[in-house]
PDB file of C-alpha atoms in Angstrom:
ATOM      1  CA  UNK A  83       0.000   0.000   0.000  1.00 90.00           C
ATOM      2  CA  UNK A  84       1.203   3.471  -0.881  1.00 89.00           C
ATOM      3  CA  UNK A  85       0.224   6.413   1.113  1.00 89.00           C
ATOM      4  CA  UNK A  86       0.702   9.929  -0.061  1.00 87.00           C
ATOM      5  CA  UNK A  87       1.807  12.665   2.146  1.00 88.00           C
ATOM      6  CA  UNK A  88       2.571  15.897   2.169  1.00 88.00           C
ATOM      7  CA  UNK A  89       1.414  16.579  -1.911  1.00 88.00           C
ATOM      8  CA  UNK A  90       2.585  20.080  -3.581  1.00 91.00           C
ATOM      9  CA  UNK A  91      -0.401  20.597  -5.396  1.00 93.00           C
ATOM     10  CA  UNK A  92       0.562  22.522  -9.022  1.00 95.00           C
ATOM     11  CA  UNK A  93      -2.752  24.003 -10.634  1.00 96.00           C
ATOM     12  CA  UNK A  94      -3.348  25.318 -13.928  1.00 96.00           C
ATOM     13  CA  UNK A  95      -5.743  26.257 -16.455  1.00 96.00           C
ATOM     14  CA  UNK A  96      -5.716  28.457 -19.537  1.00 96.00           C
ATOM     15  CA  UNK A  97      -6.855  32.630 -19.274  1.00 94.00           C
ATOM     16  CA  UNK A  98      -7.800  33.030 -22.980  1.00 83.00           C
ATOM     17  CA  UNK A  99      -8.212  36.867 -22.242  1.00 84.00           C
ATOM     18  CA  UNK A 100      -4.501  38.194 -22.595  1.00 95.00           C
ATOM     19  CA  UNK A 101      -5.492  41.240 -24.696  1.00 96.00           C
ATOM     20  CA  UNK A 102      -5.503  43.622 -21.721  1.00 96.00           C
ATOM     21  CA  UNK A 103      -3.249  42.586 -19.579  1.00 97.00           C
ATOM     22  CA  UNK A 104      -0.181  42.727 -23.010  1.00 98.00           C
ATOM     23  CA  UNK A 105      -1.613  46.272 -23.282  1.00 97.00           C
ATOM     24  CA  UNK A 106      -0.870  47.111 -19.707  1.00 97.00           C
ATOM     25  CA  UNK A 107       2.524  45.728 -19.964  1.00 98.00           C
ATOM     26  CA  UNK A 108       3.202  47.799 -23.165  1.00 98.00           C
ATOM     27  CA  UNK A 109       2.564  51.036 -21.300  1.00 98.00           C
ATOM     28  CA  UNK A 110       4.434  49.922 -18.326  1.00 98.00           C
ATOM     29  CA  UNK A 111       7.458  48.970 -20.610  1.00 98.00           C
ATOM     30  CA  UNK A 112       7.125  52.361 -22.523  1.00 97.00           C
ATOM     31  CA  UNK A 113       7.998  54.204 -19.036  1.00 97.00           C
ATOM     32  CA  UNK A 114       9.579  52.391 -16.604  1.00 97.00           C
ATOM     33  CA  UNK A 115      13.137  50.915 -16.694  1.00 96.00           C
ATOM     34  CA  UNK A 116      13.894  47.436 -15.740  1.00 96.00           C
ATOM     35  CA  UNK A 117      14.616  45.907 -12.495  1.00 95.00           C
ATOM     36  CA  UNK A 118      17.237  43.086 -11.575  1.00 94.00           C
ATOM     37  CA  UNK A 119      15.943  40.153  -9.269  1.00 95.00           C
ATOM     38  CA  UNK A 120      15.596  36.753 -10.159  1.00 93.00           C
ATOM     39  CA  UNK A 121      16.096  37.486 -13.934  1.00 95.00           C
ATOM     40  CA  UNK A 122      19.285  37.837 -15.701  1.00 95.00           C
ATOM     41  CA  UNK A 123      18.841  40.112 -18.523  1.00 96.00           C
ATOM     42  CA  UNK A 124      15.303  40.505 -20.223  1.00 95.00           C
ATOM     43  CA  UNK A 125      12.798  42.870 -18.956  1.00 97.00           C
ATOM     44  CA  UNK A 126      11.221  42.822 -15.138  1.00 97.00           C
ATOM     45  CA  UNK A 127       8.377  45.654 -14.780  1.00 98.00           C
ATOM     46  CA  UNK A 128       8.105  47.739 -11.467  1.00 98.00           C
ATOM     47  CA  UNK A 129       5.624  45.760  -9.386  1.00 97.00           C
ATOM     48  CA  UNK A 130       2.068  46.879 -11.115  1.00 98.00           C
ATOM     49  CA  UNK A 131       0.050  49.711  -9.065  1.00 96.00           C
ATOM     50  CA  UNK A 132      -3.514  48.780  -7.944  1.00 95.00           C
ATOM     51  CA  UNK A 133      -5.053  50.856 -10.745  1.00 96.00           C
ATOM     52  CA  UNK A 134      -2.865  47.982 -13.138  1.00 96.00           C
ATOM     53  CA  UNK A 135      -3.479  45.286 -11.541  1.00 95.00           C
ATOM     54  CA  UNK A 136      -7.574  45.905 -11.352  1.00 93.00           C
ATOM     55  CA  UNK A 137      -7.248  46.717 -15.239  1.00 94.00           C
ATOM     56  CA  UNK A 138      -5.935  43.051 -15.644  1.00 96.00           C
ATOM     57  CA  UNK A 139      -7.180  40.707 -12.768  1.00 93.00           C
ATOM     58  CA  UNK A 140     -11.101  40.972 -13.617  1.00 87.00           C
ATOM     59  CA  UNK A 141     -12.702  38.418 -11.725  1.00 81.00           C
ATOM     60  CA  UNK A 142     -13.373  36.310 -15.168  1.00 86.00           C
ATOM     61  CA  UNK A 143      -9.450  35.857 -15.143  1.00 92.00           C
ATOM     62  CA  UNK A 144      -9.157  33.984 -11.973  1.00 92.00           C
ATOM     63  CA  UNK A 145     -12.455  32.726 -11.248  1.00 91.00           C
ATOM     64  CA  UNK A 146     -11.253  29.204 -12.589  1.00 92.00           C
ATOM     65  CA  UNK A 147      -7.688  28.453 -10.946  1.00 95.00           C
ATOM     66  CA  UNK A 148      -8.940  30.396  -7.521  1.00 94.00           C
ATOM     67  CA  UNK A 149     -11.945  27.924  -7.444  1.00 92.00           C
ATOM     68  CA  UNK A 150     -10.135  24.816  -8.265  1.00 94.00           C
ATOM     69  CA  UNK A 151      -7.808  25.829  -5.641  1.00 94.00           C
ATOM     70  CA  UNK A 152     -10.355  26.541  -2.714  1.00 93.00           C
ATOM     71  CA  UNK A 153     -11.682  22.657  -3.827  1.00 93.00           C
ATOM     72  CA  UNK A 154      -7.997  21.038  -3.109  1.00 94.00           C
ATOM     73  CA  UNK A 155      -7.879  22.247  -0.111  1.00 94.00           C
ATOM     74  CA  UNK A 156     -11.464  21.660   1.061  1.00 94.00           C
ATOM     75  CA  UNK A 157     -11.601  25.347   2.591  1.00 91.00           C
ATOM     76  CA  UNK A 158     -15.177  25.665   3.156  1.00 85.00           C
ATOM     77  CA  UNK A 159     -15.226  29.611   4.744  1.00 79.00           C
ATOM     78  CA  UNK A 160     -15.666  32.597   2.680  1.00 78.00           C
ATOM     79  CA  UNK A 161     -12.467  33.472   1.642  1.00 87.00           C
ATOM     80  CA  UNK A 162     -11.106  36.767   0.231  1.00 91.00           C
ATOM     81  CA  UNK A 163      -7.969  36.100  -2.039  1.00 93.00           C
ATOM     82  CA  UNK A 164      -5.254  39.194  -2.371  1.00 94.00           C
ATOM     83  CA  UNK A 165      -2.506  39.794  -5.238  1.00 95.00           C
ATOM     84  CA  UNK A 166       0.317  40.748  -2.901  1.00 92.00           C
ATOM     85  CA  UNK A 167       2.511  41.618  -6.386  1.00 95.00           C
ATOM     86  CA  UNK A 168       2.554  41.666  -9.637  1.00 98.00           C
ATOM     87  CA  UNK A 169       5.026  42.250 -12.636  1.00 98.00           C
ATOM     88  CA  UNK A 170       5.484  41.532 -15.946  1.00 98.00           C
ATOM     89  CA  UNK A 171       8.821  39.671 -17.308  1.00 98.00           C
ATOM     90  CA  UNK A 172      10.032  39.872 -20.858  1.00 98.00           C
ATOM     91  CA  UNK A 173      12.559  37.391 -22.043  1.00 97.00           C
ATOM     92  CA  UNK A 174      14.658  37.928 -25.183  1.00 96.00           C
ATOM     93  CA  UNK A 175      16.589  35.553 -26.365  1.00 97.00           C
ATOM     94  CA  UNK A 176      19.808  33.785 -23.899  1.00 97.00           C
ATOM     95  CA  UNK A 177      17.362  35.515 -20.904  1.00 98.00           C
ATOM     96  CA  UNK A 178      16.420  33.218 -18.301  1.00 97.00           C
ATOM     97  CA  UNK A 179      15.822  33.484 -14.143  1.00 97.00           C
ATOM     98  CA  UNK A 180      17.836  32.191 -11.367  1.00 97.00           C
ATOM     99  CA  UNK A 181      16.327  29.612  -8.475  1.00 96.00           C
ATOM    100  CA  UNK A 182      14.595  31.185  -6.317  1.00 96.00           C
ATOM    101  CA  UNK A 183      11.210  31.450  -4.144  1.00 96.00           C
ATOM    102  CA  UNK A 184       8.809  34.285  -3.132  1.00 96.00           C
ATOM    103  CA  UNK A 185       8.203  34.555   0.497  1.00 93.00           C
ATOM    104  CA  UNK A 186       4.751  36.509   2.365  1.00 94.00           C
ATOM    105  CA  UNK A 187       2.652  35.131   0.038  1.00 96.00           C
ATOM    106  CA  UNK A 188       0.945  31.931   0.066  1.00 97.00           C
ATOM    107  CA  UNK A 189       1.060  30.925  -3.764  1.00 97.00           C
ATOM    108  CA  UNK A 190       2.905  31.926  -6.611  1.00 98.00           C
ATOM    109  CA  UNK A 191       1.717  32.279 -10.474  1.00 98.00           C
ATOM    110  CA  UNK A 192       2.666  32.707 -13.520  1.00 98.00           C
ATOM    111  CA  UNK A 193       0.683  33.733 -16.385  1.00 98.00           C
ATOM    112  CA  UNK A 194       1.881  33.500 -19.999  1.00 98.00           C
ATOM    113  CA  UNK A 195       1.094  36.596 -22.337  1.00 98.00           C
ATOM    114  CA  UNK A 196       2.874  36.001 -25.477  1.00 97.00           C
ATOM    115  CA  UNK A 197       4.325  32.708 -25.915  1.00 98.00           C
ATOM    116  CA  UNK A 198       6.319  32.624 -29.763  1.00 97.00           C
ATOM    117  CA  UNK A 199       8.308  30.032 -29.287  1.00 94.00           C
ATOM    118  CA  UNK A 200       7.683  26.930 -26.233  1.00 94.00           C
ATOM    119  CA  UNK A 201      10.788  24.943 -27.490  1.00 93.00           C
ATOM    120  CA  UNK A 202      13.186  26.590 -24.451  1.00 95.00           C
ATOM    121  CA  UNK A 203      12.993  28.639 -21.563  1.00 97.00           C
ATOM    122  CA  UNK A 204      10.664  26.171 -19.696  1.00 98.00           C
ATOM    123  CA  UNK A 205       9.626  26.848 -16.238  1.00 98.00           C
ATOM    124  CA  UNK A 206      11.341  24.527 -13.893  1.00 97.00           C
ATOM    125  CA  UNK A 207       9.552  23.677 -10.182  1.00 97.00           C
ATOM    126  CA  UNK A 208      12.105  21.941  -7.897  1.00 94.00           C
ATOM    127  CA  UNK A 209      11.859  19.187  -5.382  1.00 90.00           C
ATOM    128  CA  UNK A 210      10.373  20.753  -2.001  1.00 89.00           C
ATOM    129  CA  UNK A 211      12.950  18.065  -0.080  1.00 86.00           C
ATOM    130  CA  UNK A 212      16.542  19.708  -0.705  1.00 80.00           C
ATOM    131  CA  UNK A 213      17.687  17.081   1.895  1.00 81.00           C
ATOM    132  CA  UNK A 214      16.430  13.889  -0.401  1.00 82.00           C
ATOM    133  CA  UNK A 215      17.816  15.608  -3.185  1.00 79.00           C
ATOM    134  CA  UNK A 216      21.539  15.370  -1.516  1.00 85.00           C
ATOM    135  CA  UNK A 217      21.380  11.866  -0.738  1.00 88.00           C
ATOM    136  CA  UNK A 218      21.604  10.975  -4.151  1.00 85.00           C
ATOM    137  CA  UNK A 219      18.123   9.090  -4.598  1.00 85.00           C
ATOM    138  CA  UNK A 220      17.434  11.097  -7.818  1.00 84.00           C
ATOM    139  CA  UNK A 221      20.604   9.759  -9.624  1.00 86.00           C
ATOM    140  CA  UNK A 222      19.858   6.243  -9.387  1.00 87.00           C
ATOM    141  CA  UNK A 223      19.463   4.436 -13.143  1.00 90.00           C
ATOM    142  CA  UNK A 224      15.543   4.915 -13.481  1.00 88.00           C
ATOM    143  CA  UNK A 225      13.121   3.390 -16.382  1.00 90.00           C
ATOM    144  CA  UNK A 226      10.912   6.772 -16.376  1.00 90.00           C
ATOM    145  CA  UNK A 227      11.080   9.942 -14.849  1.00 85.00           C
ATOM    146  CA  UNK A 228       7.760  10.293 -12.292  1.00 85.00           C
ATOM    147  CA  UNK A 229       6.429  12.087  -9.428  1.00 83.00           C
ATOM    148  CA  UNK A 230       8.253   9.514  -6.701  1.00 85.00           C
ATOM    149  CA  UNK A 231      11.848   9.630  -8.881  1.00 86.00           C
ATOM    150  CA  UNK A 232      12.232  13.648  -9.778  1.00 87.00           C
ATOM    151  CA  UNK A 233      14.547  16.162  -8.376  1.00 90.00           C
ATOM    152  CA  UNK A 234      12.211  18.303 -10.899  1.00 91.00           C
ATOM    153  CA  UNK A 235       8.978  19.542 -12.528  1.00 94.00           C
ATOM    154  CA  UNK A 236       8.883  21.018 -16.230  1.00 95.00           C
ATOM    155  CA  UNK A 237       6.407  23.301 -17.830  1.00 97.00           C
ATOM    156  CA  UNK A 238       6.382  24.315 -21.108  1.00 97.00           C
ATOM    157  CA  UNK A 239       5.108  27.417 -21.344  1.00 97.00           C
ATOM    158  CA  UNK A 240       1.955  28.311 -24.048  1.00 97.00           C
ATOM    159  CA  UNK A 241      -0.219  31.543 -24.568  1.00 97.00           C
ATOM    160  CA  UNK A 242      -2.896  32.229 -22.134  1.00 97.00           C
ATOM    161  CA  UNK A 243      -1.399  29.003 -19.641  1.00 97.00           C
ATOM    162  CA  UNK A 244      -1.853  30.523 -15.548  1.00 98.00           C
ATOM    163  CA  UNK A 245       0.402  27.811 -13.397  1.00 98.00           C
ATOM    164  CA  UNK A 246       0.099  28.416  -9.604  1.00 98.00           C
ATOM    165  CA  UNK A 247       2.068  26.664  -6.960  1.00 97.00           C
ATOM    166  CA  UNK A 248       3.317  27.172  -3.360  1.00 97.00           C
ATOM    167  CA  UNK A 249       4.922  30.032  -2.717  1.00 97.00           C
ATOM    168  CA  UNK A 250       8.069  28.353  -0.802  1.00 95.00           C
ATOM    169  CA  UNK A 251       8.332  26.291  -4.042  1.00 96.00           C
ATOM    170  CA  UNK A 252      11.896  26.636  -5.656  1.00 96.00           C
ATOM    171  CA  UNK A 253      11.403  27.615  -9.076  1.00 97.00           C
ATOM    172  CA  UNK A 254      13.977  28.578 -12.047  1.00 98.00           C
ATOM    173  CA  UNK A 255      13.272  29.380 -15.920  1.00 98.00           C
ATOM    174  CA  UNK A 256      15.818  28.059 -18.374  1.00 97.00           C
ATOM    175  CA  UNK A 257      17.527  30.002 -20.656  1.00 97.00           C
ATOM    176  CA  UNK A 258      15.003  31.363 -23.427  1.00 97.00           C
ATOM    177  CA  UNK A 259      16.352  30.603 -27.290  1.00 97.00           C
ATOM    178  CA  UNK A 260      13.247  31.855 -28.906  1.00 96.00           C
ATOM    179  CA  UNK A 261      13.475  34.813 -31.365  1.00 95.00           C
ATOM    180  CA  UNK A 262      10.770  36.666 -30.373  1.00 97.00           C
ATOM    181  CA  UNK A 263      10.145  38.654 -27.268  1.00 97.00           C
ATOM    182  CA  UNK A 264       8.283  35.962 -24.859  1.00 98.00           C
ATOM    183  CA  UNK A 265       6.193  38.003 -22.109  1.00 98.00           C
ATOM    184  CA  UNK A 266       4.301  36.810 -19.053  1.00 98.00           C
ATOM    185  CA  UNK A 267       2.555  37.985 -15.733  1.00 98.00           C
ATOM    186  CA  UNK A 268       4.286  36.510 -12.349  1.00 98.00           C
ATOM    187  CA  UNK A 269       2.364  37.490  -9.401  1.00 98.00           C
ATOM    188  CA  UNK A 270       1.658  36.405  -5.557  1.00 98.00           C
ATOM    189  CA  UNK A 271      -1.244  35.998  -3.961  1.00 96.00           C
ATOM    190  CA  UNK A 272      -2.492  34.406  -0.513  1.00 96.00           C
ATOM    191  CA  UNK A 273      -5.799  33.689   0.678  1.00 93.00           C
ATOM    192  CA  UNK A 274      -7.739  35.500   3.559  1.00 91.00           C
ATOM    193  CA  UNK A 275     -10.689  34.769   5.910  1.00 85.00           C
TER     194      UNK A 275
END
């Protein structure tokens, strides 16, 4: 008998309405000047002011992912959910974004704006367990690559795809080889009662 514990549950669904939120990030890019965190090279936006982020988070856009999340967790209160940040990130080609997790928020998304090319810069969630990953259980000669045998999760990133995961997650994007300027929404949240 197997029992699961402890599950890192990674939602998503697909926000068909990008139209507005690639218009706010045009304006934003227009005036502001890009900030170093996670990313090395590309564009990161300020975070987005409130006036932004209402122009772009319509309750249409996360009705589905916020209500699917609420059902995995078997929260049965009312419960008011916050963005606690939001920017945009534009990767060029050779761009790509270091390891690294968000903290004060409860989850972490990432919504993808303009996707020309999916063939690189893939979002990469790693193993929760850092300790497991050091005792070398993950290099061990393996038939196929599944949830109980990963150091890793991939996603390949598509237009309109919203992925949200736990905000202590350690995630990384690979370097970007694509052509064309790639652009996406990241963006914390957590849930209040």
């Amino acid at each position: 008998m197997i029992s699961d514990i402890f599950k890192t549950p990674i939602l998503n669904t697909k926000v068909s309405n990008v139209e507005t939120a690639l218009k706010v990030y045009e304006e934003i890019r227009a005036n502001n000047k890009s900030r170093s965190v996670s990313n090395r090279g590309g564009y990161q936006s300020p975070l987005l002011l409130r006036e932004e982020r209402e122009k772009i988070f319509t309750a249409d856009v996360m009705k589905e992912i916020l209500e699917e999340a609420m059902s995995l967790y078997g929260w049965t209160k009312p419960l008011n959910f916050n963005i606690d940040g939001a920017w945009f990130n534009a990767n060029e080609n050779g761009d790509y974004n270091i390891s690294h997790r968000h903290s004060k928020c409860h989850f972490s998304f990432v919504w993808y704006l303009k996707v020309p090319d999916s063939s690189s810069g893939q979002l990469i969630l790693e193993h929760p367990d850092s300790a497991l990953i050091m005792t070398g259980l993950f290099d061990l000669e393996r038939k196929n690559k599944n949830h109980y045998n990963s150091e890793l999760m991939q996603i390949t990133p598509s237009e309109g795809l919203m992925v949200m995961f736990p905000a202590s997650l350690k995630h990384r994007v690979e370097r970007y080889e694509g052509q064309a300027t790639r652009v996406s929404l990241a963006f914390n949240g957590s849930f209040k009662q």
